[in-house]
Amino acid sequence: MFSDLVSDLDHYSVEPDLLLNVPYVPTDEKVVDEMLSLADVGRRDVLYDLGSGDGRIVVAAAMQRDARAVGIELDPLRVADAMEYAGSAGVEYMVDFVEDDIFSADISEATVVTLYLLDSINVELRPRLLSELAPGTRIVSHAFNMGDWQADERRTFSGAIVYLWIVPARVAGTWEWPTPDGGRYRVTLEQKYQHVTASAWRNGRKARVKTAKLSGSRLTLLLRASENALLEQYILEFANGRLVCATADEETRARAKTAPAERSGALNDTGLAAARPSRLSDTGRAGLGV
């Protein structure tokens, strides 16, 4: 147990009046590498390490992944040590260390968040992570989970466990969009975190939902208009609690016999015509289950 490993550590900073939320235990460098790999950190990312300690995750993100990185740390002496470390590593222009509380610091620009805290702290942070981070933001935690928010991926190696979550968009509600053959789909979605259950109707008749998979802002639906109908795939994109684009896959569009009744949407970045979807109701909105 973690408590056994740190029972002999001082839970206080070297600043006598500064109480820390968790004891300082450095993350092994191999675990740091695995965390950055699992989150697929790259040069376009902005990584925030909450409880950044000596700054090793922040510096590794800059050195190994060419990413901008910010460490949030309550202990001013740890912040000073981390800044010195970044300078000696030659990445001080790519990183920043902020003396602040992880429960109040602004983390909204993060595309990746790394954690090595405690289960209880992760659960306390969870509402902030879900509400303040953009859909699609990756969260990686060493050793500790998020309560009933199940990880999207989990890796175990050399006795260590690393978890990955992808922040889901808010998709619960009832939505509709035109189909390539001039019909119309309507779906009602219920949501708890990234897990979605769906009911669907095509042209007012009950349809069958084979799969509903949410990843970040993108919901992929596999639907059948009837028991013997061919599968249709639609990719729904959400932003700010609204459905902004519903796109059929190439096979579904190729089977369409007529031009769509509504095709006023602009082309998206794949060159496929985006439907102009609409929202029917907020009834039964479940939020993210926090």
PDB file of C-alpha atoms in Angstrom:
ATOM      1  CA  MET A   1       0.000   0.000   0.000  1.00  0.00           C
ATOM      2  CA  PHE A   2       1.072   3.577  -0.701  1.00  0.00           C
ATOM      3  CA  SER A   3       0.681   4.496   2.978  1.00  0.00           C
ATOM      4  CA  ASP A   4       3.216   1.835   3.906  1.00  0.00           C
ATOM      5  CA  LEU A   5       5.716   3.279   1.461  1.00  0.00           C
ATOM      6  CA  VAL A   6       5.464   6.787   2.799  1.00  0.00           C
ATOM      7  CA  SER A   7       4.636   6.250   6.459  1.00  0.00           C
ATOM      8  CA  ASP A   8       8.059   7.486   7.460  1.00  0.00           C
ATOM      9  CA  LEU A   9       7.878  10.628   5.302  1.00  0.00           C
ATOM     10  CA  ASP A  10       7.074  14.065   6.651  1.00  0.00           C
ATOM     11  CA  HIS A  11       3.698  15.269   5.362  1.00  0.00           C
ATOM     12  CA  TYR A  12       4.825  18.840   5.831  1.00  0.00           C
ATOM     13  CA  SER A  13       6.941  21.006   3.601  1.00  0.00           C
ATOM     14  CA  VAL A  14      10.237  22.289   4.865  1.00  0.00           C
ATOM     15  CA  GLU A  15       8.233  25.477   5.322  1.00  0.00           C
ATOM     16  CA  PRO A  16       6.825  24.698   8.811  1.00  0.00           C
ATOM     17  CA  ASP A  17       3.446  26.379   8.280  1.00  0.00           C
ATOM     18  CA  LEU A  18       2.794  24.795   4.859  1.00  0.00           C
ATOM     19  CA  LEU A  19       0.594  21.703   4.973  1.00  0.00           C
ATOM     20  CA  LEU A  20       0.740  19.614   1.803  1.00  0.00           C
ATOM     21  CA  ASN A  21      -2.181  17.614   0.450  1.00  0.00           C
ATOM     22  CA  VAL A  22       0.022  14.602  -0.294  1.00  0.00           C
ATOM     23  CA  PRO A  23       3.517  13.525   0.725  1.00  0.00           C
ATOM     24  CA  TYR A  24       6.299  14.174  -1.743  1.00  0.00           C
ATOM     25  CA  VAL A  25       7.333  10.938  -3.470  1.00  0.00           C
ATOM     26  CA  PRO A  26       9.231  11.353  -6.769  1.00  0.00           C
ATOM     27  CA  THR A  27       7.990   9.454  -9.806  1.00  0.00           C
ATOM     28  CA  ASP A  28      10.470   6.936 -11.194  1.00  0.00           C
ATOM     29  CA  GLU A  29      11.926   8.069 -14.522  1.00  0.00           C
ATOM     30  CA  LYS A  30      10.711   4.919 -16.299  1.00  0.00           C
ATOM     31  CA  VAL A  31       7.200   5.644 -15.049  1.00  0.00           C
ATOM     32  CA  VAL A  32       7.514   9.234 -16.301  1.00  0.00           C
ATOM     33  CA  ASP A  33       8.411   7.919 -19.762  1.00  0.00           C
ATOM     34  CA  GLU A  34       5.411   5.574 -19.692  1.00  0.00           C
ATOM     35  CA  MET A  35       3.047   8.361 -18.621  1.00  0.00           C
ATOM     36  CA  LEU A  36       4.184  10.583 -21.495  1.00  0.00           C
ATOM     37  CA  SER A  37       3.905   7.663 -23.912  1.00  0.00           C
ATOM     38  CA  LEU A  38       0.412   6.691 -22.761  1.00  0.00           C
ATOM     39  CA  ALA A  39      -0.794  10.289 -23.182  1.00  0.00           C
ATOM     40  CA  ASP A  40       0.962  10.475 -26.580  1.00  0.00           C
ATOM     41  CA  VAL A  41       2.431  13.859 -25.638  1.00  0.00           C
ATOM     42  CA  GLY A  42       3.714  15.862 -28.604  1.00  0.00           C
ATOM     43  CA  ARG A  43       4.947  19.305 -29.584  1.00  0.00           C
ATOM     44  CA  ARG A  44       1.428  20.684 -29.977  1.00  0.00           C
ATOM     45  CA  ASP A  45       0.497  19.800 -26.389  1.00  0.00           C
ATOM     46  CA  VAL A  46       0.419  21.869 -23.233  1.00  0.00           C
ATOM     47  CA  LEU A  47       1.051  19.576 -20.274  1.00  0.00           C
ATOM     48  CA  TYR A  48       0.087  20.480 -16.712  1.00  0.00           C
ATOM     49  CA  ASP A  49       1.557  18.443 -13.858  1.00  0.00           C
ATOM     50  CA  LEU A  50      -0.516  18.868 -10.699  1.00  0.00           C
ATOM     51  CA  GLY A  51       1.718  18.535  -7.684  1.00  0.00           C
ATOM     52  CA  SER A  52       4.865  18.814  -9.764  1.00  0.00           C
ATOM     53  CA  GLY A  53       7.439  18.318  -6.990  1.00  0.00           C
ATOM     54  CA  ASP A  54      10.973  18.528  -8.365  1.00  0.00           C
ATOM     55  CA  GLY A  55       9.648  19.133 -11.895  1.00  0.00           C
ATOM     56  CA  ARG A  56      10.808  15.900 -13.486  1.00  0.00           C
ATOM     57  CA  ILE A  57       7.581  15.240 -15.451  1.00  0.00           C
ATOM     58  CA  VAL A  58       7.446  18.831 -16.709  1.00  0.00           C
ATOM     59  CA  VAL A  59      11.100  18.824 -17.756  1.00  0.00           C
ATOM     60  CA  ALA A  60      10.789  15.387 -19.389  1.00  0.00           C
ATOM     61  CA  ALA A  61       7.796  16.569 -21.433  1.00  0.00           C
ATOM     62  CA  ALA A  62       9.864  19.481 -22.745  1.00  0.00           C
ATOM     63  CA  MET A  63      13.085  17.552 -23.316  1.00  0.00           C
ATOM     64  CA  GLN A  64      11.689  14.320 -24.725  1.00  0.00           C
ATOM     65  CA  ARG A  65       8.428  15.436 -26.351  1.00  0.00           C
ATOM     66  CA  ASP A  66       9.102  19.067 -27.279  1.00  0.00           C
ATOM     67  CA  ALA A  67       5.925  20.067 -25.434  1.00  0.00           C
ATOM     68  CA  ARG A  68       5.179  23.184 -23.427  1.00  0.00           C
ATOM     69  CA  ALA A  69       4.668  22.229 -19.804  1.00  0.00           C
ATOM     70  CA  VAL A  70       3.559  23.820 -16.551  1.00  0.00           C
ATOM     71  CA  GLY A  71       4.019  22.511 -13.027  1.00  0.00           C
ATOM     72  CA  ILE A  72       1.602  23.427 -10.240  1.00  0.00           C
ATOM     73  CA  GLU A  73       3.186  23.015  -6.820  1.00  0.00           C
ATOM     74  CA  LEU A  74       2.247  24.336  -3.374  1.00  0.00           C
ATOM     75  CA  ASP A  75       5.712  24.174  -1.837  1.00  0.00           C
ATOM     76  CA  PRO A  76       7.810  27.237  -2.806  1.00  0.00           C
ATOM     77  CA  LEU A  77      11.082  25.412  -2.211  1.00  0.00           C
ATOM     78  CA  ARG A  78      10.059  22.616  -4.568  1.00  0.00           C
ATOM     79  CA  VAL A  79       9.160  25.273  -7.131  1.00  0.00           C
ATOM     80  CA  ALA A  80      12.613  26.825  -6.766  1.00  0.00           C
ATOM     81  CA  ASP A  81      14.298  23.431  -7.123  1.00  0.00           C
ATOM     82  CA  ALA A  82      12.214  22.635 -10.230  1.00  0.00           C
ATOM     83  CA  MET A  83      13.092  25.961 -11.874  1.00  0.00           C
ATOM     84  CA  GLU A  84      16.765  25.330 -11.220  1.00  0.00           C
ATOM     85  CA  TYR A  85      16.442  21.821 -12.677  1.00  0.00           C
ATOM     86  CA  ALA A  86      14.741  23.153 -15.815  1.00  0.00           C
ATOM     87  CA  GLY A  87      17.535  25.693 -16.236  1.00  0.00           C
ATOM     88  CA  SER A  88      20.249  23.068 -15.916  1.00  0.00           C
ATOM     89  CA  ALA A  89      18.382  20.927 -18.477  1.00  0.00           C
ATOM     90  CA  GLY A  90      18.202  23.854 -20.894  1.00  0.00           C
ATOM     91  CA  VAL A  91      14.400  23.901 -21.204  1.00  0.00           C
ATOM     92  CA  GLU A  92      13.559  26.875 -18.983  1.00  0.00           C
ATOM     93  CA  TYR A  93      12.057  28.690 -22.009  1.00  0.00           C
ATOM     94  CA  MET A  94       9.580  25.831 -22.571  1.00  0.00           C
ATOM     95  CA  VAL A  95       8.329  25.318 -19.026  1.00  0.00           C
ATOM     96  CA  ASP A  96       6.881  27.232 -16.121  1.00  0.00           C
ATOM     97  CA  PHE A  97       6.388  26.400 -12.464  1.00  0.00           C
ATOM     98  CA  VAL A  98       3.587  28.060 -10.531  1.00  0.00           C
ATOM     99  CA  GLU A  99       3.333  28.182  -6.759  1.00  0.00           C
ATOM    100  CA  ASP A 100      -0.364  27.482  -6.347  1.00  0.00           C
ATOM    101  CA  ASP A 101      -2.985  25.093  -5.015  1.00  0.00           C
ATOM    102  CA  ILE A 102      -3.960  22.313  -7.430  1.00  0.00           C
ATOM    103  CA  PHE A 103      -7.618  22.856  -6.442  1.00  0.00           C
ATOM    104  CA  SER A 104      -7.694  26.499  -7.518  1.00  0.00           C
ATOM    105  CA  ALA A 105      -4.967  27.002 -10.152  1.00  0.00           C
ATOM    106  CA  ASP A 106      -6.126  27.737 -13.707  1.00  0.00           C
ATOM    107  CA  ILE A 107      -5.617  24.545 -15.746  1.00  0.00           C
ATOM    108  CA  SER A 108      -8.011  25.293 -18.595  1.00  0.00           C
ATOM    109  CA  GLU A 109      -5.349  25.510 -21.337  1.00  0.00           C
ATOM    110  CA  ALA A 110      -4.016  21.996 -20.646  1.00  0.00           C
ATOM    111  CA  THR A 111      -4.269  19.349 -23.344  1.00  0.00           C
ATOM    112  CA  VAL A 112      -2.571  16.804 -21.055  1.00  0.00           C
ATOM    113  CA  VAL A 113      -2.735  16.599 -17.247  1.00  0.00           C
ATOM    114  CA  THR A 114      -0.445  14.347 -15.204  1.00  0.00           C
ATOM    115  CA  LEU A 115      -1.053  13.236 -11.621  1.00  0.00           C
ATOM    116  CA  TYR A 116       0.740  11.323  -8.900  1.00  0.00           C
ATOM    117  CA  LEU A 117      -1.408  12.124  -5.902  1.00  0.00           C
ATOM    118  CA  LEU A 118      -3.819   9.851  -3.982  1.00  0.00           C
ATOM    119  CA  ASP A 119      -7.143   8.191  -4.835  1.00  0.00           C
ATOM    120  CA  SER A 120      -8.979  10.609  -2.544  1.00  0.00           C
ATOM    121  CA  ILE A 121      -7.274  13.658  -4.069  1.00  0.00           C
ATOM    122  CA  ASN A 122      -7.999  12.447  -7.598  1.00  0.00           C
ATOM    123  CA  VAL A 123     -11.686  12.040  -6.746  1.00  0.00           C
ATOM    124  CA  GLU A 124     -11.758  15.514  -5.209  1.00  0.00           C
ATOM    125  CA  LEU A 125     -10.145  16.927  -8.359  1.00  0.00           C
ATOM    126  CA  ARG A 126     -12.471  15.027 -10.689  1.00  0.00           C
ATOM    127  CA  PRO A 127     -15.249  17.657 -10.959  1.00  0.00           C
ATOM    128  CA  ARG A 128     -12.658  20.318 -11.917  1.00  0.00           C
ATOM    129  CA  LEU A 129     -11.060  18.068 -14.503  1.00  0.00           C
ATOM    130  CA  LEU A 130     -14.399  17.256 -16.121  1.00  0.00           C
ATOM    131  CA  SER A 131     -15.774  20.805 -16.114  1.00  0.00           C
ATOM    132  CA  GLU A 132     -12.692  22.951 -16.774  1.00  0.00           C
ATOM    133  CA  LEU A 133     -10.723  20.871 -19.281  1.00  0.00           C
ATOM    134  CA  ALA A 134     -11.705  20.734 -22.934  1.00  0.00           C
ATOM    135  CA  PRO A 135     -13.168  17.489 -24.270  1.00  0.00           C
ATOM    136  CA  GLY A 136     -10.362  15.315 -25.593  1.00  0.00           C
ATOM    137  CA  THR A 137      -7.871  16.400 -22.920  1.00  0.00           C
ATOM    138  CA  ARG A 138      -5.834  13.400 -21.747  1.00  0.00           C
ATOM    139  CA  ILE A 139      -5.361  12.761 -18.034  1.00  0.00           C
ATOM    140  CA  VAL A 140      -2.673  10.343 -16.857  1.00  0.00           C
ATOM    141  CA  SER A 141      -2.309   9.175 -13.282  1.00  0.00           C
ATOM    142  CA  HIS A 142       0.452   7.071 -11.790  1.00  0.00           C
ATOM    143  CA  ALA A 143      -0.872   4.470  -9.330  1.00  0.00           C
ATOM    144  CA  PHE A 144      -4.169   6.113  -8.352  1.00  0.00           C
ATOM    145  CA  ASN A 145      -7.600   6.008  -9.990  1.00  0.00           C
ATOM    146  CA  MET A 146     -10.637   8.291 -10.189  1.00  0.00           C
ATOM    147  CA  GLY A 147     -13.236   6.376  -8.198  1.00  0.00           C
ATOM    148  CA  ASP A 148     -16.163   5.334 -10.383  1.00  0.00           C
ATOM    149  CA  TRP A 149     -14.805   7.188 -13.423  1.00  0.00           C
ATOM    150  CA  GLN A 150     -13.211   4.196 -15.121  1.00  0.00           C
ATOM    151  CA  ALA A 151     -10.006   4.727 -17.064  1.00  0.00           C
ATOM    152  CA  ASP A 152     -10.065   4.537 -20.865  1.00  0.00           C
ATOM    153  CA  GLU A 153      -6.789   2.627 -20.720  1.00  0.00           C
ATOM    154  CA  ARG A 154      -4.608   1.063 -18.030  1.00  0.00           C
ATOM    155  CA  ARG A 155      -1.029  -0.136 -18.345  1.00  0.00           C
ATOM    156  CA  THR A 156       0.933  -2.249 -15.881  1.00  0.00           C
ATOM    157  CA  PHE A 157       4.682  -2.635 -16.059  1.00  0.00           C
ATOM    158  CA  SER A 158       7.445  -3.427 -13.562  1.00  0.00           C
ATOM    159  CA  GLY A 159       4.969  -3.301 -10.696  1.00  0.00           C
ATOM    160  CA  ALA A 160       3.649   0.159 -11.602  1.00  0.00           C
ATOM    161  CA  ILE A 161       0.167   1.060 -12.854  1.00  0.00           C
ATOM    162  CA  VAL A 162      -0.568   4.015 -15.131  1.00  0.00           C
ATOM    163  CA  TYR A 163      -4.130   5.110 -15.970  1.00  0.00           C
ATOM    164  CA  LEU A 164      -5.406   7.186 -18.906  1.00  0.00           C
ATOM    165  CA  TRP A 165      -8.693   9.082 -19.124  1.00  0.00           C
ATOM    166  CA  ILE A 166      -9.947  11.175 -22.036  1.00  0.00           C
ATOM    167  CA  VAL A 167     -12.209  14.025 -20.945  1.00  0.00           C
ATOM    168  CA  PRO A 168     -15.634  13.408 -22.524  1.00  0.00           C
ATOM    169  CA  ALA A 169     -17.905  16.022 -24.039  1.00  0.00           C
ATOM    170  CA  ARG A 170     -21.365  16.526 -22.593  1.00  0.00           C
ATOM    171  CA  VAL A 171     -23.640  14.682 -25.000  1.00  0.00           C
ATOM    172  CA  ALA A 172     -26.709  13.665 -22.990  1.00  0.00           C
ATOM    173  CA  GLY A 173     -29.987  14.764 -24.512  1.00  0.00           C
ATOM    174  CA  THR A 174     -32.038  14.244 -27.658  1.00  0.00           C
ATOM    175  CA  TRP A 175     -30.553  15.125 -31.043  1.00  0.00           C
ATOM    176  CA  GLU A 176     -31.489  14.810 -34.714  1.00  0.00           C
ATOM    177  CA  TRP A 177     -29.805  15.208 -38.096  1.00  0.00           C
ATOM    178  CA  PRO A 178     -30.556  14.554 -41.806  1.00  0.00           C
ATOM    179  CA  THR A 179     -29.335  11.396 -43.557  1.00  0.00           C
ATOM    180  CA  PRO A 180     -27.714  11.306 -47.024  1.00  0.00           C
ATOM    181  CA  ASP A 181     -30.845   9.747 -48.590  1.00  0.00           C
ATOM    182  CA  GLY A 182     -33.183  12.484 -47.375  1.00  0.00           C
ATOM    183  CA  GLY A 183     -34.319  10.788 -44.176  1.00  0.00           C
ATOM    184  CA  ARG A 184     -33.751  11.863 -40.627  1.00  0.00           C
ATOM    185  CA  TYR A 185     -32.269  10.260 -37.516  1.00  0.00           C
ATOM    186  CA  ARG A 186     -33.163  11.115 -33.950  1.00  0.00           C
ATOM    187  CA  VAL A 187     -31.223   9.791 -30.950  1.00  0.00           C
ATOM    188  CA  THR A 188     -31.649  10.095 -27.213  1.00  0.00           C
ATOM    189  CA  LEU A 189     -28.403   9.765 -25.282  1.00  0.00           C
ATOM    190  CA  GLU A 190     -27.820   9.014 -21.625  1.00  0.00           C
ATOM    191  CA  GLN A 191     -24.318   9.524 -20.267  1.00  0.00           C
ATOM    192  CA  LYS A 192     -22.114   8.720 -17.314  1.00  0.00           C
ATOM    193  CA  TYR A 193     -18.612   9.966 -17.958  1.00  0.00           C
ATOM    194  CA  GLN A 194     -17.480   8.483 -21.313  1.00  0.00           C
ATOM    195  CA  HIS A 195     -20.086   5.707 -21.263  1.00  0.00           C
ATOM    196  CA  VAL A 196     -23.132   6.414 -23.426  1.00  0.00           C
ATOM    197  CA  THR A 197     -26.356   4.503 -24.006  1.00  0.00           C
ATOM    198  CA  ALA A 198     -28.484   5.463 -27.000  1.00  0.00           C
ATOM    199  CA  SER A 199     -31.986   4.999 -28.359  1.00  0.00           C
ATOM    200  CA  ALA A 200     -32.568   5.861 -32.023  1.00  0.00           C
ATOM    201  CA  TRP A 201     -35.371   6.479 -34.523  1.00  0.00           C
ATOM    202  CA  ARG A 202     -35.129   6.800 -38.299  1.00  0.00           C
ATOM    203  CA  ASN A 203     -37.933   8.732 -39.954  1.00  0.00           C
ATOM    204  CA  GLY A 204     -39.955   8.337 -36.769  1.00  0.00           C
ATOM    205  CA  ARG A 205     -39.558   4.554 -36.563  1.00  0.00           C
ATOM    206  CA  LYS A 206     -37.577   2.805 -33.875  1.00  0.00           C
ATOM    207  CA  ALA A 207     -34.059   1.930 -35.059  1.00  0.00           C
ATOM    208  CA  ARG A 208     -31.421  -0.345 -33.572  1.00  0.00           C
ATOM    209  CA  VAL A 209     -28.204   0.873 -31.978  1.00  0.00           C
ATOM    210  CA  LYS A 210     -25.288  -1.515 -32.319  1.00  0.00           C
ATOM    211  CA  THR A 211     -22.613   0.659 -30.711  1.00  0.00           C
ATOM    212  CA  ALA A 212     -22.265   4.133 -29.232  1.00  0.00           C
ATOM    213  CA  LYS A 213     -18.653   5.050 -28.471  1.00  0.00           C
ATOM    214  CA  LEU A 214     -17.638   8.433 -27.094  1.00  0.00           C
ATOM    215  CA  SER A 215     -14.041   9.662 -27.242  1.00  0.00           C
ATOM    216  CA  GLY A 216     -13.528  13.281 -26.308  1.00  0.00           C
ATOM    217  CA  SER A 217     -15.854  15.397 -28.438  1.00  0.00           C
ATOM    218  CA  ARG A 218     -16.584  12.635 -30.965  1.00  0.00           C
ATOM    219  CA  LEU A 219     -19.417  10.102 -30.695  1.00  0.00           C
ATOM    220  CA  THR A 220     -19.411   7.197 -33.157  1.00  0.00           C
ATOM    221  CA  LEU A 221     -22.769   5.497 -33.713  1.00  0.00           C
ATOM    222  CA  LEU A 222     -23.449   2.268 -35.599  1.00  0.00           C
ATOM    223  CA  LEU A 223     -27.163   2.132 -36.411  1.00  0.00           C
ATOM    224  CA  ARG A 224     -29.652  -0.090 -38.253  1.00  0.00           C
ATOM    225  CA  ALA A 225     -32.883   1.438 -39.485  1.00  0.00           C
ATOM    226  CA  SER A 226     -34.537  -1.976 -39.012  1.00  0.00           C
ATOM    227  CA  GLU A 227     -33.581  -5.510 -38.057  1.00  0.00           C
ATOM    228  CA  ASN A 228     -32.524  -6.498 -41.584  1.00  0.00           C
ATOM    229  CA  ALA A 229     -31.166  -3.150 -42.730  1.00  0.00           C
ATOM    230  CA  LEU A 230     -27.501  -2.541 -43.434  1.00  0.00           C
ATOM    231  CA  LEU A 231     -25.424  -0.823 -40.794  1.00  0.00           C
ATOM    232  CA  GLU A 232     -25.045   2.941 -41.023  1.00  0.00           C
ATOM    233  CA  GLN A 233     -22.177   4.763 -39.297  1.00  0.00           C
ATOM    234  CA  TYR A 234     -22.393   8.358 -38.184  1.00  0.00           C
ATOM    235  CA  ILE A 235     -19.774  10.462 -36.432  1.00  0.00           C
ATOM    236  CA  LEU A 236     -21.258  13.183 -34.232  1.00  0.00           C
ATOM    237  CA  GLU A 237     -19.085  16.086 -33.086  1.00  0.00           C
ATOM    238  CA  PHE A 238     -20.015  18.086 -29.981  1.00  0.00           C
ATOM    239  CA  ALA A 239     -18.847  21.462 -28.712  1.00  0.00           C
ATOM    240  CA  ASN A 240     -20.048  23.541 -25.756  1.00  0.00           C
ATOM    241  CA  GLY A 241     -22.862  21.110 -25.008  1.00  0.00           C
ATOM    242  CA  ARG A 242     -24.219  21.190 -28.571  1.00  0.00           C
ATOM    243  CA  LEU A 243     -24.134  18.846 -31.544  1.00  0.00           C
ATOM    244  CA  VAL A 244     -22.296  20.772 -34.262  1.00  0.00           C
ATOM    245  CA  CYS A 245     -21.732  18.147 -36.961  1.00  0.00           C
ATOM    246  CA  ALA A 246     -23.119  14.739 -37.941  1.00  0.00           C
ATOM    247  CA  THR A 247     -21.269  12.983 -40.757  1.00  0.00           C
ATOM    248  CA  ALA A 248     -22.052   9.668 -42.436  1.00  0.00           C
ATOM    249  CA  ASP A 249     -19.203   7.374 -43.423  1.00  0.00           C
ATOM    250  CA  GLU A 250     -18.404   6.817 -47.105  1.00  0.00           C
ATOM    251  CA  GLU A 251     -20.216   3.479 -47.344  1.00  0.00           C
ATOM    252  CA  THR A 252     -23.409   4.902 -45.857  1.00  0.00           C
ATOM    253  CA  ARG A 253     -23.306   7.850 -48.270  1.00  0.00           C
ATOM    254  CA  ALA A 254     -22.556   5.615 -51.233  1.00  0.00           C
ATOM    255  CA  ARG A 255     -25.727   3.614 -50.564  1.00  0.00           C
ATOM    256  CA  ALA A 256     -27.916   6.686 -50.543  1.00  0.00           C
ATOM    257  CA  LYS A 257     -30.231   6.750 -53.560  1.00  0.00           C
ATOM    258  CA  THR A 258     -31.036  10.458 -53.501  1.00  0.00           C
ATOM    259  CA  ALA A 259     -29.360  13.690 -52.468  1.00  0.00           C
ATOM    260  CA  PRO A 260     -29.974  14.668 -48.835  1.00  0.00           C
ATOM    261  CA  ALA A 261     -32.995  16.784 -48.105  1.00  0.00           C
ATOM    262  CA  GLU A 262     -30.826  19.114 -46.023  1.00  0.00           C
ATOM    263  CA  ARG A 263     -27.261  19.776 -46.982  1.00  0.00           C
ATOM    264  CA  SER A 264     -26.614  23.315 -45.971  1.00  0.00           C
ATOM    265  CA  GLY A 265     -23.724  22.438 -43.666  1.00  0.00           C
ATOM    266  CA  ALA A 266     -20.185  23.421 -44.627  1.00  0.00           C
ATOM    267  CA  LEU A 267     -17.558  20.885 -45.571  1.00  0.00           C
ATOM    268  CA  ASN A 268     -15.579  19.648 -42.616  1.00  0.00           C
ATOM    269  CA  ASP A 269     -11.838  18.975 -42.613  1.00  0.00           C
ATOM    270  CA  THR A 270     -12.349  15.505 -44.130  1.00  0.00           C
ATOM    271  CA  GLY A 271     -14.177  16.965 -47.123  1.00  0.00           C
ATOM    272  CA  LEU A 272     -17.462  15.275 -46.155  1.00  0.00           C
ATOM    273  CA  ALA A 273     -20.610  17.334 -46.062  1.00  0.00           C
ATOM    274  CA  ALA A 274     -21.558  18.065 -42.467  1.00  0.00           C
ATOM    275  CA  ALA A 275     -25.230  17.925 -41.551  1.00  0.00           C
ATOM    276  CA  ARG A 276     -26.843  20.882 -39.828  1.00  0.00           C
ATOM    277  CA  PRO A 277     -28.070  19.016 -36.733  1.00  0.00           C
ATOM    278  CA  SER A 278     -30.531  20.246 -34.169  1.00  0.00           C
ATOM    279  CA  ARG A 279     -31.260  19.617 -30.544  1.00  0.00           C
ATOM    280  CA  LEU A 280     -34.770  18.562 -29.630  1.00  0.00           C
ATOM    281  CA  SER A 281     -34.691  18.451 -25.869  1.00  0.00           C
ATOM    282  CA  ASP A 282     -32.600  18.710 -22.726  1.00  0.00           C
ATOM    283  CA  THR A 283     -34.975  16.317 -20.962  1.00  0.00           C
ATOM    284  CA  GLY A 284     -33.160  13.706 -18.943  1.00  0.00           C
ATOM    285  CA  ARG A 285     -29.752  15.322 -19.318  1.00  0.00           C
ATOM    286  CA  ALA A 286     -27.417  13.346 -17.075  1.00  0.00           C
ATOM    287  CA  GLY A 287     -24.318  15.507 -17.365  1.00  0.00           C
ATOM    288  CA  LEU A 288     -21.042  13.667 -16.902  1.00  0.00           C
ATOM    289  CA  GLY A 289     -21.986  11.726 -13.806  1.00  0.00           C
ATOM    290  CA  VAL A 290     -19.666  13.591 -11.428  1.00  0.00           C
TER     291      VAL A 290
END
